[in-house]
Tab-separated table of C-alpha atoms in Angstrom:
chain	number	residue	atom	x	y	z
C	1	UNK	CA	57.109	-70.696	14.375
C	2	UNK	CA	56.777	-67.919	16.716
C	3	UNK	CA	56.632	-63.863	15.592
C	4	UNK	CA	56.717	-60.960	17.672
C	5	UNK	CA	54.340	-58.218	16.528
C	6	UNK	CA	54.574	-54.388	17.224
C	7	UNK	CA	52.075	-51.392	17.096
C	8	UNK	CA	52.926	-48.417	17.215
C	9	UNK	CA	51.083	-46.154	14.816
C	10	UNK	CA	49.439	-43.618	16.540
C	11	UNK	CA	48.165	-43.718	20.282
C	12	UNK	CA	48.530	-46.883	21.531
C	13	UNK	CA	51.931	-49.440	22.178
C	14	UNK	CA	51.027	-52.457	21.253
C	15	UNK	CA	53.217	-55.851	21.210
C	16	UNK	CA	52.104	-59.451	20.715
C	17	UNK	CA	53.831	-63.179	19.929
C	18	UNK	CA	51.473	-64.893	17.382
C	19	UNK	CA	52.228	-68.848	17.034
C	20	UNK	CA	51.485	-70.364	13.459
C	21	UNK	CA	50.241	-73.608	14.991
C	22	UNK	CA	48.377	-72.372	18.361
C	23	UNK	CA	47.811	-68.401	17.442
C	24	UNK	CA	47.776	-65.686	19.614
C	25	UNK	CA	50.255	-67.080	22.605
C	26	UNK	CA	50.166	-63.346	24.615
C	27	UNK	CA	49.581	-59.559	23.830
C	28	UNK	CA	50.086	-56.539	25.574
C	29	UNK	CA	48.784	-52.970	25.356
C	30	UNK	CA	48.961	-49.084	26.877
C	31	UNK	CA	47.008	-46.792	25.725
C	32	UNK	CA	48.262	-43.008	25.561
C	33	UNK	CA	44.209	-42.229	26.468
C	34	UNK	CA	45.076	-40.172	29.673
C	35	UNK	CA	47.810	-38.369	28.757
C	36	UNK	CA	46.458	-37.462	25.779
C	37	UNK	CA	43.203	-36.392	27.308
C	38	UNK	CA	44.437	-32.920	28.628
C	39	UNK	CA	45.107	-31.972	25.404
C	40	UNK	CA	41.719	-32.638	23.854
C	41	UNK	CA	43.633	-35.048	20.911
C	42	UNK	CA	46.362	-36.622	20.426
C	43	UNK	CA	50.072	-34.609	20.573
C	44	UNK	CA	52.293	-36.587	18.105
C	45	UNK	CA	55.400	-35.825	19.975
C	46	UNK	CA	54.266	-36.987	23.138
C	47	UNK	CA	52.843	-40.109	20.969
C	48	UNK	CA	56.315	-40.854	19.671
C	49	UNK	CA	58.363	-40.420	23.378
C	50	UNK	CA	55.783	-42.376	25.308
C	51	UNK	CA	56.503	-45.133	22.815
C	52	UNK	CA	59.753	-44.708	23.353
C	53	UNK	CA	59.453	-46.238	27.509
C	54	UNK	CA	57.076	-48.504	26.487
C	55	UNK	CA	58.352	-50.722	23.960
C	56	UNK	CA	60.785	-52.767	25.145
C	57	UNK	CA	59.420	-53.427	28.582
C	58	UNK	CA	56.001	-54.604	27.071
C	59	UNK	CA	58.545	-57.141	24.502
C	60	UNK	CA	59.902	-58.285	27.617
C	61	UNK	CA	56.591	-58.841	29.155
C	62	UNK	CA	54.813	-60.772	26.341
C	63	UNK	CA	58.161	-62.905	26.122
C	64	UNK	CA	57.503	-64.010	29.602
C	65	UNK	CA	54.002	-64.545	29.391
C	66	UNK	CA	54.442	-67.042	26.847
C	67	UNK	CA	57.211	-67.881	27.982
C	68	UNK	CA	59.247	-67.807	24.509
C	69	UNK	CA	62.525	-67.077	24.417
C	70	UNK	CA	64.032	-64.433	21.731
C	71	UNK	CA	65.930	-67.612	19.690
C	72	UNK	CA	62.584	-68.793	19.237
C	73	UNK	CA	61.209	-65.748	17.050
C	74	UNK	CA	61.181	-66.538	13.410
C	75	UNK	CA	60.596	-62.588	12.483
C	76	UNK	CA	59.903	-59.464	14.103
C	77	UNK	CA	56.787	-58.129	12.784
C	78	UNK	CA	56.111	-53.909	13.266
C	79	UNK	CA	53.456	-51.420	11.701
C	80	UNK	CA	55.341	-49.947	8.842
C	81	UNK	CA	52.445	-47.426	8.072
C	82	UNK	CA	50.063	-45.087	7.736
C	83	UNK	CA	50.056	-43.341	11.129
C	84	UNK	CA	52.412	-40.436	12.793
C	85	UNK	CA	55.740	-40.576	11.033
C	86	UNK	CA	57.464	-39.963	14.764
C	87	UNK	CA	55.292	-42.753	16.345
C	88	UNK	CA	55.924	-45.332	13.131
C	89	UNK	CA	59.801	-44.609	14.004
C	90	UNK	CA	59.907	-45.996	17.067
C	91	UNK	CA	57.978	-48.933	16.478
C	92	UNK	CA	60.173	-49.200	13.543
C	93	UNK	CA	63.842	-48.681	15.288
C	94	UNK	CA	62.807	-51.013	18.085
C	95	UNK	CA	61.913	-54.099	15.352
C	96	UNK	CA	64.510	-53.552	12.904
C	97	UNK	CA	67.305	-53.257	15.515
C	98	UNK	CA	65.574	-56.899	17.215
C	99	UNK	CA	66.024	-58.815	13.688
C	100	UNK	CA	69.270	-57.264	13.196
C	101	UNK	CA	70.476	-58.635	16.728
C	102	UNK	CA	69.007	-62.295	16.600
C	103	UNK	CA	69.924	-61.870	12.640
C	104	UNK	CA	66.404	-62.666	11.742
C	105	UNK	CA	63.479	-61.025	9.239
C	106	UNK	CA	61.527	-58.664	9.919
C	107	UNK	CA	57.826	-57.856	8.400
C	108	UNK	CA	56.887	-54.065	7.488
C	109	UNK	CA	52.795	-54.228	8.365
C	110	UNK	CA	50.453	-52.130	6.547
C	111	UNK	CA	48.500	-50.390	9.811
C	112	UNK	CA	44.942	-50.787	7.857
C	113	UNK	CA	45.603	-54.710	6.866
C	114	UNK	CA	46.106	-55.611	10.376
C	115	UNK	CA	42.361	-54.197	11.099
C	116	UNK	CA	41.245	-56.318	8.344
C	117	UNK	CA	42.762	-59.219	9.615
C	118	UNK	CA	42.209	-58.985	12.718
C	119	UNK	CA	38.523	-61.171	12.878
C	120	UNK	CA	40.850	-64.159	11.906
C	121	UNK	CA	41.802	-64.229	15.500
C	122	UNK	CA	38.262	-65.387	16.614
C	123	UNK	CA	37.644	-69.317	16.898
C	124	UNK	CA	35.491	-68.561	13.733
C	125	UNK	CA	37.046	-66.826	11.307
C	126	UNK	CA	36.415	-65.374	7.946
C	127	UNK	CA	37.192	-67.153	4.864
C	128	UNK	CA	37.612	-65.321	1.821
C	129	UNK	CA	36.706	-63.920	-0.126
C	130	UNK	CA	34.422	-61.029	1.519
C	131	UNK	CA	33.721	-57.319	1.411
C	132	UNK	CA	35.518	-55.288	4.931
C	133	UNK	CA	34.458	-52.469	6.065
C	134	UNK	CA	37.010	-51.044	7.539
C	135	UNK	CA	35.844	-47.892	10.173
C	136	UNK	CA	37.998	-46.120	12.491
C	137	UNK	CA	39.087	-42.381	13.665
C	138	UNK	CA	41.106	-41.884	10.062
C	139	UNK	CA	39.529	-44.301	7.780
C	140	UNK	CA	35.765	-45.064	6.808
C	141	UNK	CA	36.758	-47.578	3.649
C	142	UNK	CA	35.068	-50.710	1.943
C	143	UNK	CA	37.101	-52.979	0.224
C	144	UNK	CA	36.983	-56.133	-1.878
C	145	UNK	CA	38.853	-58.833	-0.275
C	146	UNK	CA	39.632	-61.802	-2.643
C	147	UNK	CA	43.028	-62.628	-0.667
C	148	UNK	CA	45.344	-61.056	2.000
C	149	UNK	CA	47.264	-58.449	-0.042
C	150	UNK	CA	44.456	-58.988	-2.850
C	151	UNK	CA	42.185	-55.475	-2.205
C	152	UNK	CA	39.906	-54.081	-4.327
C	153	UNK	CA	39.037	-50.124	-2.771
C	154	UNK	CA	35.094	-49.763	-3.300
C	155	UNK	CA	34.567	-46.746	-1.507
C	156	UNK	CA	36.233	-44.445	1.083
C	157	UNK	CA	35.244	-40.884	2.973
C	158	UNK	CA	36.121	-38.000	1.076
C	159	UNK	CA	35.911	-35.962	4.466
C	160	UNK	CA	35.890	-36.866	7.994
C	161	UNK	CA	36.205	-40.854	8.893
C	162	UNK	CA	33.529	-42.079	10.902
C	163	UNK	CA	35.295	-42.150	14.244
C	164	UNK	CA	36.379	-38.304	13.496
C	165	UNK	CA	32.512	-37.391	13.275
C	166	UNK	CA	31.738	-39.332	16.678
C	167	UNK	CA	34.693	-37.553	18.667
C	168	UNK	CA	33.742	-34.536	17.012
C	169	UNK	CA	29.893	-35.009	18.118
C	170	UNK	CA	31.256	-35.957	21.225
C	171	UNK	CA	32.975	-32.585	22.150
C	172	UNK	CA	30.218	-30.262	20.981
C	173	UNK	CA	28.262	-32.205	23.712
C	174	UNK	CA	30.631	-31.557	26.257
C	175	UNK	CA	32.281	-34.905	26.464
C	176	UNK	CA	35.841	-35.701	27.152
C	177	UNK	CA	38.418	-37.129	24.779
C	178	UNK	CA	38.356	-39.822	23.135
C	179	UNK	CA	34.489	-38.996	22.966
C	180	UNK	CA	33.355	-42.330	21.168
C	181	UNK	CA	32.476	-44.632	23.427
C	182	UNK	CA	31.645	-42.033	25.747
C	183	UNK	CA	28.812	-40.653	22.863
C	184	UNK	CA	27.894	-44.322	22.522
C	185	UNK	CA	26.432	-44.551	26.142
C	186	UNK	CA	24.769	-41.132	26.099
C	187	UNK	CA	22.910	-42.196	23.234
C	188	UNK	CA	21.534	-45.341	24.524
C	189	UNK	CA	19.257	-42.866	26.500
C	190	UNK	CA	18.117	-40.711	23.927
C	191	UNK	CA	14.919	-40.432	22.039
C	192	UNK	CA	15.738	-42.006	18.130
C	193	UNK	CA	12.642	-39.702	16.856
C	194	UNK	CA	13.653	-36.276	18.545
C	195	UNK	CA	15.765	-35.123	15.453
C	196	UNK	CA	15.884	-36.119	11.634
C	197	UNK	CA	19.584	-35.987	11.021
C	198	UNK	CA	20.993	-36.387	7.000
C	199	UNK	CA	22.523	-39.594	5.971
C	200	UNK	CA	25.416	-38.103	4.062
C	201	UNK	CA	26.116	-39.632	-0.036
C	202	UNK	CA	22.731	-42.136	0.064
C	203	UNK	CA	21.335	-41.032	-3.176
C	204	UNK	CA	24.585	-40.988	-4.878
C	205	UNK	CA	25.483	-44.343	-6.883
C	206	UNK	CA	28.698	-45.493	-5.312
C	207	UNK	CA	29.939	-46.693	-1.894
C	208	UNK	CA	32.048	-43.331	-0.836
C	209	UNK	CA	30.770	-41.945	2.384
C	210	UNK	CA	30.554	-38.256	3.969
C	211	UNK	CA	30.282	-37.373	7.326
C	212	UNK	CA	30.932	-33.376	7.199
C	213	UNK	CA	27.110	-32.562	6.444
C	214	UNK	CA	26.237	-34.735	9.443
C	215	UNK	CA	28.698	-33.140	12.232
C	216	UNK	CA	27.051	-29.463	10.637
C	217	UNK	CA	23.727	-30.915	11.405
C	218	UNK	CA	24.649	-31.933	15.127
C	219	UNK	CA	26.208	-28.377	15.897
C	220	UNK	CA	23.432	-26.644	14.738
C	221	UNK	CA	21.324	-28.545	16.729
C	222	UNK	CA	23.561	-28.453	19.560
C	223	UNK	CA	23.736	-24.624	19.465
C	224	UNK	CA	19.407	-24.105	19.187
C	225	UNK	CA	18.765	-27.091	22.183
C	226	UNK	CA	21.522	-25.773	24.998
C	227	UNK	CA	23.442	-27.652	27.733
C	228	UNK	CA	20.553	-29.516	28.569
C	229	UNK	CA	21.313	-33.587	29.031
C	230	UNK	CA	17.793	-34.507	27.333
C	231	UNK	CA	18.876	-32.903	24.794
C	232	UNK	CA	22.664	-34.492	24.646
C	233	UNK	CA	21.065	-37.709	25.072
C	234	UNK	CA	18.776	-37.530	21.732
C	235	UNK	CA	21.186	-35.330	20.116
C	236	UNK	CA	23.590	-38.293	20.663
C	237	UNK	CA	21.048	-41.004	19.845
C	238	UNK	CA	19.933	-39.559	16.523
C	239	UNK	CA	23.444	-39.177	15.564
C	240	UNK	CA	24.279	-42.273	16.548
C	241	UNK	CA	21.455	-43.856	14.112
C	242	UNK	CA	22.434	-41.361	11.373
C	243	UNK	CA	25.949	-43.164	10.789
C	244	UNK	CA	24.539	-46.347	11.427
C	245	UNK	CA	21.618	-46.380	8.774
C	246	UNK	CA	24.966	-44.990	6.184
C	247	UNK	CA	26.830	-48.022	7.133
C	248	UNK	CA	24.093	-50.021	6.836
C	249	UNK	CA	23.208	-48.743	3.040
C	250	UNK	CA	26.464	-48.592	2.285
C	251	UNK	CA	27.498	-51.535	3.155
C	252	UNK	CA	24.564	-53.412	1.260
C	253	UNK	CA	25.609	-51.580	-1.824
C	254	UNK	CA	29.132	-52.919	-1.499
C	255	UNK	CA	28.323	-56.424	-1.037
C	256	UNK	CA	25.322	-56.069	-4.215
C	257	UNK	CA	28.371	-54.461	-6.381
C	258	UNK	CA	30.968	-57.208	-5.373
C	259	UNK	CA	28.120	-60.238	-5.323
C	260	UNK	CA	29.487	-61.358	-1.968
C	261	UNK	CA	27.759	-62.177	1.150
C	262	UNK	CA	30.390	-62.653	4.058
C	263	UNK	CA	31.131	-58.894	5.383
C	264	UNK	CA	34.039	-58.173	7.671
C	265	UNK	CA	33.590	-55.128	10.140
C	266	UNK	CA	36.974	-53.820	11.902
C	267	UNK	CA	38.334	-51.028	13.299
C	268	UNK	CA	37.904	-48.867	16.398
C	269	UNK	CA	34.756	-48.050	15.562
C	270	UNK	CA	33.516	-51.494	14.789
C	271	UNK	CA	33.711	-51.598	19.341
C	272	UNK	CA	30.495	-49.904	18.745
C	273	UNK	CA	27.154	-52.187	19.681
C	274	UNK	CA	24.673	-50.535	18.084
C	275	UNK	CA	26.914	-50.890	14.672
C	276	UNK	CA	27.794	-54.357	15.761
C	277	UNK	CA	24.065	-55.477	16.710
C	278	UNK	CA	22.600	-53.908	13.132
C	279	UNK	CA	25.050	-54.710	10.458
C	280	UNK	CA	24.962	-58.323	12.324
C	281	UNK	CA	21.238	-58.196	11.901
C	282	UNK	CA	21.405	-56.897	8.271
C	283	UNK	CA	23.782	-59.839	7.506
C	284	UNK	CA	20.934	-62.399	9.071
C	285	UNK	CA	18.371	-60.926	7.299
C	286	UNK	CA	20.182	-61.433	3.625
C	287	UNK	CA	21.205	-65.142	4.616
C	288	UNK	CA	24.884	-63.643	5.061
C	289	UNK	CA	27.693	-63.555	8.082
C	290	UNK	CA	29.664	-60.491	9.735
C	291	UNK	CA	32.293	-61.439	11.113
C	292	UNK	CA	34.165	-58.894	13.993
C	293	UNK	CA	37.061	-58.681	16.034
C	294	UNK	CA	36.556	-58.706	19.414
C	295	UNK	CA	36.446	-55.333	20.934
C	296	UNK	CA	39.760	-55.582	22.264
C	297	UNK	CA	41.228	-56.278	19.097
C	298	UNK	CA	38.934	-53.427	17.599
C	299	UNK	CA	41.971	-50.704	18.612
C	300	UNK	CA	44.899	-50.695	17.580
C	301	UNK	CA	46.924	-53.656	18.974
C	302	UNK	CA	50.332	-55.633	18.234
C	303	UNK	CA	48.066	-59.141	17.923
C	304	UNK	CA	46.715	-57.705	14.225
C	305	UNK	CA	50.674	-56.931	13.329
C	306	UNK	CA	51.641	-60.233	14.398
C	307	UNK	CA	48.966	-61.766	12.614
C	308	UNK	CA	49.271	-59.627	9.636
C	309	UNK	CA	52.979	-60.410	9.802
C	310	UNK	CA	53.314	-64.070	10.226
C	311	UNK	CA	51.134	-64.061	6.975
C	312	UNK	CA	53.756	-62.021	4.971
C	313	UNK	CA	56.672	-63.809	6.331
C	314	UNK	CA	55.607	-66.893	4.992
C	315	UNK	CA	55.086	-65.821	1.599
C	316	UNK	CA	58.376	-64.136	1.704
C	317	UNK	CA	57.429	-60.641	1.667
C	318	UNK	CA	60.273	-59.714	4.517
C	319	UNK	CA	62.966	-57.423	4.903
C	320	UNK	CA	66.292	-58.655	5.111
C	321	UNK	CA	68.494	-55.413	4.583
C	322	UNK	CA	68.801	-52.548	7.451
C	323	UNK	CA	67.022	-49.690	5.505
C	324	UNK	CA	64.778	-48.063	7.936
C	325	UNK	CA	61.900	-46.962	6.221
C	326	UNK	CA	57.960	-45.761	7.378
C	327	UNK	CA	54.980	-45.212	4.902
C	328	UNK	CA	52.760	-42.311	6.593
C	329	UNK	CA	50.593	-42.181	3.694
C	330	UNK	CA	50.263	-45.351	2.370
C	331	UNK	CA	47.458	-46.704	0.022
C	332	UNK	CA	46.254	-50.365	0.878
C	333	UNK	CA	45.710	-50.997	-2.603
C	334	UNK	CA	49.827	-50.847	-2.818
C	335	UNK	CA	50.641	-54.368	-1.206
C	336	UNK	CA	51.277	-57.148	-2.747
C	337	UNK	CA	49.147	-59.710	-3.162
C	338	UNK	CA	50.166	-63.044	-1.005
């Protein structure tokens, strides 16, 4: 059984055909990166008409590259939520009106499942259960996972995500949108000792994070130091090892409170190597496994919807009437378990 998967939550089109016997067969992506670059973020109307011209030509492309023909799609998997309600619509209109024609299913995704899933496209995936940690420009979360649809929240930010505090960083040192991985070379060259920066919620007894405090630090130290790059660079490296070492500890309380010892990382954030390299290390050094995506799966992407979808499909979680409806806000903790 073949499924056709599509993204379309935010910034990013994504489509993909995921095979239950041989797996991902072919994906396609655009990323709204340069247009949305001018503007310094991301311009949700813009999101949600770019989406528009690039759905159905990348469908059209992933269908040839696998060389699958529309009777052969069992479902028609799409990202039902959270993201921008405008963007979700598309996605939405485009899947819903495909299962209507070829009179087949189709699979509302929750957005934040398919980053959870997404590691179980690697040759060596996860099995459950595990704690995630699931880190990206909106979310900074660490759940139990005892099944798919089985999630147990353990802790979440109650201010900016992760990501939010590294594109935030990122612009008060004078780097272009998205600032991320841009930040993430800058501070390979810094000096780890030049600054002591907080490490936000570490001596409170629960698995929330806080990034706020943190971002204050950096623009106060941005505004003594000056647009000097030695500076920038150990600014951006002692920020950098800030959120780390709060992953790290938070992390390690998660997987202490759940008694688990497999940790999945995902996420756009999770791209990151020096968050890659030390929560792999801290996994080694307590006789556990992380488990990540690979980068290219660590964005958004249609090959986590497909994924996510084929999964719900088979347990019968579809949607067979023509009711089209997107979840912006949408609690993971809502699905059902499979």
């Amino acid at each position: 059984m073949r499924i056709l998967g599509i993204e379309s939550s935010c910034d990013e089109t994504g489509v993909a055909i995921y095979d239950d016997a041989q797996g991902l067969v072919s994906h396609a992506l655009h990323s709204q990166i340069a247009m949305h670059a001018e503007y310094g973020g991301v311009v949700p109307e813009l999101a949600s008409r770019d989406h528009i011209k690039r759905v159905i030509p990348l469908v059209n492309k992933v269908l040839n590259d696998s060389d699958t023909k529309m009777s052969d799609l069992c479902a028609i998997a799409y990202t039902r939520g959270p993201g921008l309600i405008g963007a979700l619509m598309v996605g939405a209109m485009a899947a819903r009106s495909l299962a209507y024609a070829l009179d087949i299913p189709a699979v509302g995704v929750h957005h934040m499942e398919g980053h959870l899933l997404a590691p179980m496209l690697e040759d060596n995936p996860p099995s459950f259960p595990f704690v995630a940690l699931l880190v990206s420009g909106g979310h900074t979360m660490l759940i139990k996972v005892m099944q798919p649809g089985l999630y147990e929240l353990l802790g979440q930010s109650v201010d900016d995500a992760a990501g939010e505090a590294f594109d935030k960083t990122a612009k008060l040192l004078g780097l272009a949108y998205p600032g991320g991985p841009a930040l993430e070379k800058m501070a390979q060259k810094g000096d780890p000792k030049a600054y002591h920066f907080p490490r936000p919620m570490l001596d409170r007894p629960n698995c929330d994070f806080s990034f706020a405090g943190l971002k204050t630090a950096v623009l106060n130290a941005t505004m003594q130091t000056g647009n000097i790059d030695e500076h920038k660079y150990n600014i951006a490296r002692c920020f950098s090892d800030a959120v780390v070492d709060t992953l790290k500890a938070k992390c390690t309380r998660a997987l202490d409170m759940s008694g688990l010892n497999r940790l999945v990382v995902a996420g756009g954030v999770s791209a990151n190597i020096a968050i890659r390299n030390a929560l792999d290390e801290m996994m080694q050094k307590r006789g556990g496994e992380a488990f990540f995506a690979r980068r290219e799966f660590c964005t958004d992407n249609g090959a986590m919807i497909a994924l996510a979808g084929m999964l719900r499909f088979k347990a019968g979680d579809v949607q067979d009437n023509l009711e089209l409806d997107v979840v912006p806000r949408w609690p993971l903790t809502e699905l059902k378990a499979l």
